[in-house]
Amino acid sequence: MNNYETVFIVTPVLSDQQVQEVADKFQGVITENGGQIVNREAWGLKKLAYPIQKKTTGFYFLIEFAGEGPIINTLETQFRRDERVIRFLTFKQDKFAVEYAAKRRAKLSNKQEE
């Protein structure tokens, strides 16, 4: 199994419940196709670097997961079909990125405990 990380931006005109449904949908796509969710983060509403589809803000989400190669085609097809997603990026993590992500998660969990 390979480790992957995907970041996607959801349109800002949705309610909080609708935004959560979008994130749950893509998490479900990963698990239904044999992937395992390692980490999921909602970064919240952030300003975009440049306007996309006449929108200047968007809800950012990060999902780290482990899975086989064909899962990426399925996931990205679903991103393209869903009009609520305005941008996405998925990449395969090398061993250094996996180690960095684990350290980052540990650091974030320590901050939340304090």
mmCIF file of C-alpha atoms in Angstrom:
data_model
loop_
_atom_site.group_PDB
_atom_site.id
_atom_site.type_symbol
_atom_site.label_atom_id
_atom_site.label_comp_id
_atom_site.label_asym_id
_atom_site.label_seq_id
_atom_site.Cartn_x
_atom_site.Cartn_y
_atom_site.Cartn_z
ATOM 1 C CA MET A 1 0.000 0.000 0.000
ATOM 2 C CA ASN A 2 1.152 3.501 -0.821
ATOM 3 C CA ASN A 3 0.624 6.602 1.297
ATOM 4 C CA TYR A 4 -1.210 9.518 -0.275
ATOM 5 C CA GLU A 5 -2.272 12.981 0.744
ATOM 6 C CA THR A 6 -5.095 14.932 -0.830
ATOM 7 C CA VAL A 7 -6.102 18.534 -0.275
ATOM 8 C CA PHE A 8 -9.318 19.888 -1.708
ATOM 9 C CA ILE A 9 -11.155 23.200 -1.582
ATOM 10 C CA VAL A 10 -14.930 23.332 -1.252
ATOM 11 C CA THR A 11 -16.978 26.302 -2.431
ATOM 12 C CA PRO A 12 -17.720 28.818 0.373
ATOM 13 C CA VAL A 13 -21.442 29.248 -0.400
ATOM 14 C CA LEU A 14 -22.391 26.011 1.401
ATOM 15 C CA SER A 15 -23.585 25.702 4.995
ATOM 16 C CA ASP A 16 -21.365 24.017 7.595
ATOM 17 C CA GLN A 17 -23.471 20.848 7.392
ATOM 18 C CA GLN A 18 -23.176 20.703 3.592
ATOM 19 C CA VAL A 19 -19.412 21.244 3.769
ATOM 20 C CA GLN A 20 -19.126 18.377 6.258
ATOM 21 C CA GLU A 21 -21.194 16.151 3.942
ATOM 22 C CA VAL A 22 -18.753 16.846 1.097
ATOM 23 C CA ALA A 23 -15.775 15.888 3.279
ATOM 24 C CA ASP A 24 -17.549 12.733 4.477
ATOM 25 C CA LYS A 25 -18.389 11.805 0.872
ATOM 26 C CA PHE A 26 -14.740 11.774 -0.192
ATOM 27 C CA GLN A 27 -13.661 9.975 2.940
ATOM 28 C CA GLY A 28 -16.278 7.355 2.054
ATOM 29 C CA VAL A 29 -14.948 7.083 -1.513
ATOM 30 C CA ILE A 30 -11.512 6.269 -0.108
ATOM 31 C CA THR A 31 -12.715 3.658 2.377
ATOM 32 C CA GLU A 32 -15.136 2.015 -0.102
ATOM 33 C CA ASN A 33 -12.266 1.452 -2.537
ATOM 34 C CA GLY A 34 -10.022 -0.289 0.000
ATOM 35 C CA GLY A 35 -8.174 2.740 1.373
ATOM 36 C CA GLN A 36 -7.459 3.432 5.029
ATOM 37 C CA ILE A 37 -7.776 6.950 6.430
ATOM 38 C CA VAL A 38 -4.644 7.933 8.360
ATOM 39 C CA ASN A 39 -5.544 11.536 9.168
ATOM 40 C CA ARG A 40 -8.269 14.015 8.347
ATOM 41 C CA GLU A 41 -8.078 17.742 8.980
ATOM 42 C CA ALA A 42 -10.512 20.540 8.296
ATOM 43 C CA TRP A 43 -8.493 23.718 7.870
ATOM 44 C CA GLY A 44 -11.602 25.882 7.659
ATOM 45 C CA LEU A 45 -12.477 28.885 5.543
ATOM 46 C CA LYS A 46 -9.380 30.510 4.047
ATOM 47 C CA LYS A 47 -8.694 33.191 1.489
ATOM 48 C CA LEU A 48 -7.581 31.909 -1.903
ATOM 49 C CA ALA A 49 -4.381 33.183 -3.505
ATOM 50 C CA TYR A 50 -6.360 34.145 -6.616
ATOM 51 C CA PRO A 51 -10.070 34.043 -7.515
ATOM 52 C CA ILE A 52 -11.403 30.683 -8.688
ATOM 53 C CA GLN A 53 -14.839 30.651 -10.329
ATOM 54 C CA LYS A 54 -15.320 34.237 -9.059
ATOM 55 C CA LYS A 55 -14.817 33.107 -5.442
ATOM 56 C CA THR A 56 -12.087 34.488 -3.194
ATOM 57 C CA THR A 57 -12.461 32.075 -0.240
ATOM 58 C CA GLY A 58 -12.957 28.346 0.223
ATOM 59 C CA PHE A 59 -13.132 25.582 2.823
ATOM 60 C CA TYR A 60 -9.879 23.592 2.861
ATOM 61 C CA PHE A 61 -9.642 19.896 3.777
ATOM 62 C CA LEU A 62 -6.663 17.543 4.088
ATOM 63 C CA ILE A 63 -6.980 13.758 4.035
ATOM 64 C CA GLU A 64 -3.995 11.451 4.461
ATOM 65 C CA PHE A 65 -4.667 7.851 3.494
ATOM 66 C CA ALA A 66 -3.090 4.558 2.497
ATOM 67 C CA GLY A 67 -4.290 2.642 -0.530
ATOM 68 C CA GLU A 68 -3.485 1.080 -3.871
ATOM 69 C CA GLY A 69 -2.898 3.029 -7.094
ATOM 70 C CA PRO A 70 -6.333 2.644 -8.755
ATOM 71 C CA ILE A 71 -8.003 4.417 -5.834
ATOM 72 C CA ILE A 72 -6.517 7.717 -7.059
ATOM 73 C CA ASN A 73 -8.310 7.558 -10.413
ATOM 74 C CA THR A 74 -11.620 6.885 -8.680
ATOM 75 C CA LEU A 75 -11.100 9.666 -6.142
ATOM 76 C CA GLU A 76 -10.066 12.271 -8.701
ATOM 77 C CA THR A 77 -12.983 11.331 -10.959
ATOM 78 C CA GLN A 78 -15.316 12.003 -8.033
ATOM 79 C CA PHE A 79 -13.582 15.354 -7.357
ATOM 80 C CA ARG A 80 -14.108 16.369 -10.993
ATOM 81 C CA ARG A 81 -17.779 15.331 -10.990
ATOM 82 C CA ASP A 82 -18.660 17.192 -7.791
ATOM 83 C CA GLU A 83 -19.370 20.853 -8.588
ATOM 84 C CA ARG A 84 -18.929 21.804 -4.921
ATOM 85 C CA VAL A 85 -15.168 21.113 -5.162
ATOM 86 C CA ILE A 86 -13.335 23.997 -6.814
ATOM 87 C CA ARG A 87 -9.762 22.624 -6.608
ATOM 88 C CA PHE A 88 -7.986 19.441 -5.510
ATOM 89 C CA LEU A 89 -4.483 18.012 -5.388
ATOM 90 C CA THR A 90 -3.465 14.442 -4.599
ATOM 91 C CA PHE A 91 0.086 13.209 -4.350
ATOM 92 C CA LYS A 92 1.979 10.108 -3.286
ATOM 93 C CA GLN A 93 4.068 10.569 -0.169
ATOM 94 C CA ASP A 94 7.632 9.301 -0.077
ATOM 95 C CA LYS A 95 9.120 7.921 3.144
ATOM 96 C CA PHE A 96 10.299 11.372 4.244
ATOM 97 C CA ALA A 97 6.872 12.927 3.743
ATOM 98 C CA VAL A 98 5.284 10.111 5.761
ATOM 99 C CA GLU A 99 7.708 10.722 8.636
ATOM 100 C CA TYR A 100 7.121 14.471 8.484
ATOM 101 C CA ALA A 101 3.338 14.002 8.487
ATOM 102 C CA ALA A 102 3.570 11.747 11.570
ATOM 103 C CA LYS A 103 5.673 14.337 13.408
ATOM 104 C CA ARG A 104 3.250 17.074 12.387
ATOM 105 C CA ARG A 105 0.255 15.083 13.675
ATOM 106 C CA ALA A 106 2.039 14.432 16.973
ATOM 107 C CA LYS A 107 2.823 18.125 17.329
ATOM 108 C CA LEU A 108 -0.788 19.092 16.599
ATOM 109 C CA SER A 109 -2.145 16.550 19.087
ATOM 110 C CA ASN A 110 0.205 17.901 21.769
ATOM 111 C CA LYS A 111 -1.055 21.440 21.139
ATOM 112 C CA GLN A 112 -4.671 20.315 21.414
ATOM 113 C CA GLU A 113 -4.007 18.580 24.745
ATOM 114 C CA GLU A 114 -2.549 21.752 26.284
#
